[in-house]
PDB file of C-alpha atoms and ligand atoms in Angstrom:
ATOM      1  CA  MET A 104    -162.296-101.419  26.156  1.00  0.00           C
ATOM      2  CA  THR A 105    -159.509-100.580  23.774  1.00  0.00           C
ATOM      3  CA  THR A 106    -157.876-102.685  21.082  1.00  0.00           C
ATOM      4  CA  THR A 107    -154.150-102.331  20.455  1.00  0.00           C
ATOM      5  CA  TYR A 108    -152.661-101.627  17.048  1.00  0.00           C
ATOM      6  CA  GLN A 109    -151.088-105.058  17.303  1.00  0.00           C
ATOM      7  CA  ASP A 110    -154.388-106.863  18.013  1.00  0.00           C
ATOM      8  CA  ASN A 111    -156.097-105.271  15.007  1.00  0.00           C
ATOM      9  CA  LEU A 112    -153.107-106.092  12.836  1.00  0.00           C
ATOM     10  CA  LEU A 113    -153.159-109.750  13.923  1.00  0.00           C
ATOM     11  CA  ASP A 114    -156.912-109.945  13.393  1.00  0.00           C
ATOM     12  CA  TRP A 115    -156.585-108.588   9.855  1.00  0.00           C
ATOM     13  CA  LEU A 116    -153.707-110.945   9.074  1.00  0.00           C
ATOM     14  CA  ARG A 117    -156.011-113.831  10.061  1.00  0.00           C
ATOM     15  CA  ASP A 118    -158.754-112.377   7.831  1.00  0.00           C
ATOM     16  CA  ALA A 119    -156.230-112.222   4.990  1.00  0.00           C
ATOM     17  CA  HIS A 120    -155.233-115.832   5.570  1.00  0.00           C
ATOM     18  CA  ALA A 121    -158.897-116.916   5.382  1.00  0.00           C
ATOM     19  CA  MET A 122    -159.250-114.857   2.193  1.00  0.00           C
ATOM     20  CA  GLU A 123    -156.267-116.665   0.670  1.00  0.00           C
ATOM     21  CA  GLN A 124    -157.800-120.033   1.549  1.00  0.00           C
ATOM     22  CA  GLN A 125    -160.909-118.857  -0.266  1.00  0.00           C
ATOM     23  CA  ALA A 126    -158.745-117.732  -3.182  1.00  0.00           C
ATOM     24  CA  GLU A 127    -157.115-121.170  -3.302  1.00  0.00           C
ATOM     25  CA  THR A 128    -160.480-122.944  -3.439  1.00  0.00           C
ATOM     26  CA  LEU A 129    -161.835-120.641  -6.150  1.00  0.00           C
ATOM     27  CA  LEU A 130    -158.667-120.805  -8.298  1.00  0.00           C
ATOM     28  CA  ARG A 131    -158.526-124.600  -8.023  1.00  0.00           C
ATOM     29  CA  ALA A 132    -162.193-124.892  -9.027  1.00  0.00           C
ATOM     30  CA  GLN A 133    -161.747-122.569 -11.989  1.00  0.00           C
ATOM     31  CA  SER A 134    -158.568-124.233 -13.221  1.00  0.00           C
ATOM     32  CA  SER A 135    -160.001-127.741 -12.977  1.00  0.00           C
ATOM     33  CA  ARG A 136    -163.070-126.810 -14.997  1.00  0.00           C
ATOM     34  CA  LEU A 137    -161.368-124.846 -17.802  1.00  0.00           C
ATOM     35  CA  GLU A 138    -160.894-126.962 -20.943  1.00  0.00           C
ATOM     36  CA  ASN A 139    -160.767-124.605 -23.929  1.00  0.00           C
ATOM     37  CA  TYR A 140    -159.020-121.512 -22.593  1.00  0.00           C
ATOM     38  CA  PRO A 141    -155.403-122.567 -21.987  1.00  0.00           C
ATOM     39  CA  VAL A 142    -153.973-119.063 -21.601  1.00  0.00           C
ATOM     40  CA  LEU A 143    -156.453-118.194 -18.840  1.00  0.00           C
ATOM     41  CA  LYS A 144    -155.957-121.590 -17.210  1.00  0.00           C
ATOM     42  CA  SER A 145    -152.193-121.212 -17.079  1.00  0.00           C
ATOM     43  CA  ARG A 146    -152.401-117.696 -15.588  1.00  0.00           C
ATOM     44  CA  ILE A 147    -154.829-119.070 -12.962  1.00  0.00           C
ATOM     45  CA  ASP A 148    -152.412-121.920 -12.168  1.00  0.00           C
ATOM     46  CA  GLN A 149    -149.583-119.429 -11.794  1.00  0.00           C
ATOM     47  CA  HIS A 150    -151.660-117.338  -9.401  1.00  0.00           C
ATOM     48  CA  LEU A 151    -152.651-120.478  -7.502  1.00  0.00           C
ATOM     49  CA  GLU A 152    -148.955-121.107  -6.820  1.00  0.00           C
ATOM     50  CA  GLU A 153    -148.538-117.480  -5.761  1.00  0.00           C
ATOM     51  CA  THR A 154    -151.575-117.817  -3.489  1.00  0.00           C
ATOM     52  CA  LEU A 155    -150.073-120.842  -1.712  1.00  0.00           C
ATOM     53  CA  GLY A 156    -146.929-118.788  -1.198  1.00  0.00           C
ATOM     54  CA  GLN A 157    -149.016-115.915   0.192  1.00  0.00           C
ATOM     55  CA  GLN A 158    -150.572-118.291   2.733  1.00  0.00           C
ATOM     56  CA  ARG A 159    -147.093-119.277   3.920  1.00  0.00           C
ATOM     57  CA  LEU A 160    -145.999-115.606   4.045  1.00  0.00           C
ATOM     58  CA  LEU A 161    -149.043-114.672   6.114  1.00  0.00           C
ATOM     59  CA  GLU A 162    -148.459-117.589   8.488  1.00  0.00           C
ATOM     60  CA  GLY A 163    -144.883-116.374   8.922  1.00  0.00           C
ATOM     61  CA  ALA A 164    -146.034-112.817   9.506  1.00  0.00           C
ATOM     62  CA  LEU A 165    -148.589-113.981  12.098  1.00  0.00           C
ATOM     63  CA  THR A 166    -146.010-116.032  13.967  1.00  0.00           C
ATOM     64  CA  GLN A 167    -143.450-113.265  13.797  1.00  0.00           C
ATOM     65  CA  ALA A 168    -145.968-110.704  15.076  1.00  0.00           C
ATOM     66  CA  GLY A 169    -146.830-112.946  18.042  1.00  0.00           C
ATOM     67  CA  GLY A 170    -150.105-114.306  16.718  1.00  0.00           C
ATOM     68  CA  ASP A 171    -151.468-117.807  17.223  1.00  0.00           C
ATOM     69  CA  THR A 172    -151.915-119.626  13.890  1.00  0.00           C
ATOM     70  CA  SER A 173    -154.246-122.123  15.549  1.00  0.00           C
ATOM     71  CA  LEU A 174    -156.850-119.325  15.657  1.00  0.00           C
ATOM     72  CA  LEU A 175    -157.059-119.131  11.851  1.00  0.00           C
ATOM     73  CA  LYS A 176    -160.526-118.602  10.414  1.00  0.00           C
ATOM     74  CA  ASP A 177    -160.032-120.789   7.379  1.00  0.00           C
ATOM     75  CA  LEU A 178    -163.144-122.967   7.559  1.00  0.00           C
ATOM     76  CA  ALA A 179    -165.542-120.090   6.942  1.00  0.00           C
ATOM     77  CA  GLY A 180    -163.523-118.967   3.947  1.00  0.00           C
ATOM     78  CA  LYS A 181    -163.537-122.438   2.419  1.00  0.00           C
ATOM     79  CA  ALA A 182    -167.301-122.806   2.865  1.00  0.00           C
ATOM     80  CA  MET A 183    -167.910-119.397   1.282  1.00  0.00           C
ATOM     81  CA  ALA A 184    -165.653-120.244  -1.658  1.00  0.00           C
ATOM     82  CA  LEU A 185    -167.405-123.573  -2.205  1.00  0.00           C
ATOM     83  CA  GLY A 186    -170.726-121.716  -2.382  1.00  0.00           C
ATOM     84  CA  GLN A 187    -169.375-119.206  -4.903  1.00  0.00           C
ATOM     85  CA  GLY A 188    -167.828-121.957  -6.981  1.00  0.00           C
ATOM     86  CA  LEU A 189    -171.097-123.871  -7.193  1.00  0.00           C
ATOM     87  CA  VAL A 190    -172.975-120.749  -8.263  1.00  0.00           C
ATOM     88  CA  GLY A 191    -170.487-120.164 -11.087  1.00  0.00           C
ATOM     89  CA  MET A 192    -170.835-123.686 -12.454  1.00  0.00           C
ATOM     90  CA  THR A 193    -174.537-123.284 -13.257  1.00  0.00           C
ATOM     91  CA  MET A 194    -173.803-120.586 -15.857  1.00  0.00           C
ATOM     92  CA  THR A 195    -173.583-121.226 -19.594  1.00  0.00           C
ATOM     93  CA  ASP A 196    -171.005-118.412 -19.829  1.00  0.00           C
ATOM     94  CA  GLU A 197    -169.014-119.504 -16.765  1.00  0.00           C
ATOM     95  CA  VAL A 198    -165.626-118.664 -18.306  1.00  0.00           C
ATOM     96  CA  VAL A 199    -166.615-115.017 -18.729  1.00  0.00           C
ATOM     97  CA  LYS A 200    -168.412-114.786 -15.375  1.00  0.00           C
ATOM     98  CA  GLY A 201    -165.469-116.548 -13.711  1.00  0.00           C
ATOM     99  CA  ALA A 202    -162.956-114.049 -15.101  1.00  0.00           C
ATOM    100  CA  MET A 203    -165.211-111.166 -13.977  1.00  0.00           C
ATOM    101  CA  SER A 204    -165.513-112.671 -10.479  1.00  0.00           C
ATOM    102  CA  GLY A 205    -161.750-113.205 -10.429  1.00  0.00           C
ATOM    103  CA  TYR A 206    -161.221-109.542 -11.170  1.00  0.00           C
ATOM    104  CA  VAL A 207    -163.592-108.549  -8.352  1.00  0.00           C
ATOM    105  CA  PHE A 208    -161.861-110.962  -5.950  1.00  0.00           C
ATOM    106  CA  GLU A 209    -158.391-109.657  -6.807  1.00  0.00           C
ATOM    107  CA  ASN A 210    -159.585-106.124  -6.100  1.00  0.00           C
ATOM    108  CA  VAL A 211    -160.929-107.192  -2.684  1.00  0.00           C
ATOM    109  CA  GLU A 212    -157.445-108.597  -2.032  1.00  0.00           C
ATOM    110  CA  ILE A 213    -155.852-105.328  -3.189  1.00  0.00           C
ATOM    111  CA  ALA A 214    -158.034-103.409  -0.743  1.00  0.00           C
ATOM    112  CA  SER A 215    -157.234-105.865   2.072  1.00  0.00           C
ATOM    113  CA  TYR A 216    -153.460-105.619   1.642  1.00  0.00           C
ATOM    114  CA  THR A 217    -153.666-101.839   1.325  1.00  0.00           C
ATOM    115  CA  VAL A 218    -155.390-101.786   4.733  1.00  0.00           C
ATOM    116  CA  LEU A 219    -152.843-104.240   6.146  1.00  0.00           C
ATOM    117  CA  ILE A 220    -149.889-102.152   4.945  1.00  0.00           C
ATOM    118  CA  ALA A 221    -151.303 -99.075   6.678  1.00  0.00           C
ATOM    119  CA  ALA A 222    -152.021-101.096   9.845  1.00  0.00           C
ATOM    120  CA  ALA A 223    -148.517-102.624   9.884  1.00  0.00           C
ATOM    121  CA  GLU A 224    -147.089 -99.140   9.448  1.00  0.00           C
ATOM    122  CA  SER A 225    -149.152 -97.863  12.417  1.00  0.00           C
ATOM    123  CA  ALA A 226    -148.059-100.825  14.534  1.00  0.00           C
ATOM    124  CA  GLY A 227    -144.436-100.184  13.624  1.00  0.00           C
ATOM    125  CA  ASP A 228    -144.157-103.671  12.121  1.00  0.00           C
ATOM    126  CA  VAL A 229    -141.762-103.149   9.242  1.00  0.00           C
ATOM    127  CA  ARG A 230    -141.474-106.844   8.326  1.00  0.00           C
ATOM    128  CA  THR A 231    -145.204-107.409   8.066  1.00  0.00           C
ATOM    129  CA  ARG A 232    -145.518-104.245   5.959  1.00  0.00           C
ATOM    130  CA  GLY A 233    -142.852-105.619   3.604  1.00  0.00           C
ATOM    131  CA  VAL A 234    -144.611-108.974   3.321  1.00  0.00           C
ATOM    132  CA  CYS A 235    -147.929-107.308   2.509  1.00  0.00           C
ATOM    133  CA  GLU A 236    -146.313-105.044  -0.079  1.00  0.00           C
ATOM    134  CA  GLN A 237    -144.833-108.107  -1.724  1.00  0.00           C
ATOM    135  CA  ILE A 238    -148.233-109.865  -1.830  1.00  0.00           C
ATOM    136  CA  LEU A 239    -150.001-106.702  -3.004  1.00  0.00           C
ATOM    137  CA  LYS A 240    -147.819-106.619  -6.121  1.00  0.00           C
ATOM    138  CA  GLN A 241    -148.972-110.114  -7.094  1.00  0.00           C
ATOM    139  CA  GLU A 242    -152.642-109.189  -6.588  1.00  0.00           C
ATOM    140  CA  VAL A 243    -152.279-105.988  -8.645  1.00  0.00           C
ATOM    141  CA  ALA A 244    -150.573-107.969 -11.429  1.00  0.00           C
ATOM    142  CA  MET A 245    -153.335-110.607 -11.458  1.00  0.00           C
ATOM    143  CA  ALA A 246    -156.128-107.996 -11.427  1.00  0.00           C
ATOM    144  CA  GLN A 247    -154.459-106.122 -14.291  1.00  0.00           C
ATOM    145  CA  TRP A 248    -153.918-109.319 -16.289  1.00  0.00           C
ATOM    146  CA  LEU A 249    -157.609-110.248 -15.969  1.00  0.00           C
ATOM    147  CA  LEU A 250    -158.708-106.774 -16.983  1.00  0.00           C
ATOM    148  CA  ASP A 251    -156.353-106.733 -19.962  1.00  0.00           C
ATOM    149  CA  HIS A 252    -157.524-110.169 -21.140  1.00  0.00           C
ATOM    150  CA  LEU A 253    -161.281-109.765 -20.622  1.00  0.00           C
ATOM    151  CA  PRO A 254    -161.886-108.425 -24.182  1.00  0.00           C
ATOM    152  CA  GLU A 255    -160.097-111.285 -25.967  1.00  0.00           C
ATOM    153  CA  LEU A 256    -161.562-113.854 -23.602  1.00  0.00           C
ATOM    154  CA  THR A 257    -165.044-112.504 -24.297  1.00  0.00           C
ATOM    155  CA  GLN A 258    -164.448-112.620 -28.050  1.00  0.00           C
ATOM    156  CA  ALA A 259    -163.032-116.154 -27.854  1.00  0.00           C
ATOM    157  CA  PHE A 260    -166.130-117.231 -25.875  1.00  0.00           C
ATOM    158  CA  LEU A 261    -168.481-115.563 -28.409  1.00  0.00           C
ATOM    159  CA  ALA A 262    -166.688-117.172 -31.373  1.00  0.00           C
ATOM    160  CA  ARG A 263    -166.858-120.643 -29.811  1.00  0.00           C
ATOM    161  CA  ASP A 264    -170.490-120.121 -28.782  1.00  0.00           C
ATOM    162  CA  ALA A 265    -171.398-119.264 -32.392  1.00  0.00           C
ATOM    163  CA  THR A 266    -169.636-122.327 -33.794  1.00  0.00           C
ATOM    164  CA  PRO A 267    -171.555-125.637 -34.027  1.00  0.00           C
ATOM    165  CA  GLY A 268    -169.864-128.482 -32.202  1.00  0.00           C
ATOM    166  CA  LEU A 269    -167.626-126.309 -29.978  1.00  0.00           C
ATOM    167  CA  THR A 270    -168.008-125.962 -26.221  1.00  0.00           C
ATOM    168  CA  ALA A 271    -167.840-122.331 -25.189  1.00  0.00           C
ATOM    169  CA  ARG A 272    -168.785-122.298 -21.515  1.00  0.00           C
ATOM    170  CA  ARG A 273    -165.502-123.525 -20.019  1.00  0.00           C
TER     171      ARG A 273
HETATM  172 MG1   MG B1066    -154.007-113.553  -2.795  1.00  0.00          MG
HETATM  173 FE1   FE B1067    -154.966-113.004  -5.611  1.00  0.00          FE
END
């Protein structure tokens, strides 16, 4: 048995689509819970919009590459994200842990689109490569933003946590 370049590319595009469904669930959960960290919340909301756009781009790439969008693996991704979201909500420092998890998730996305770009190149699919390069830029920007803002977010959390009457966790 052999698998064509095209089949692997389509499979990984479906994986990416499931990942973006997971991203949507996680970002929505984080945004809806944040109350005292407006800068983080607004960056999350911006990336949520980008994530919805990425889902559309991937659906377009799948259709264009001859894939069947009815075979999408989204349910598993949603269930996984729900599990991760629930774990995060039990923490007294959920804003910090959430930002850390977000950074990890963005880096998984960066790795996924780096793989997809190489696979699209091998399959000779210039359009899909372009789409994945476009998405990769948004993931790199989000990962970098989270990393840049982790120190001030941590210090804001610590200051609130040390102040009577203020809620720090979210
Ligand atoms: Mg994404
Ligand atoms: Fe992302």
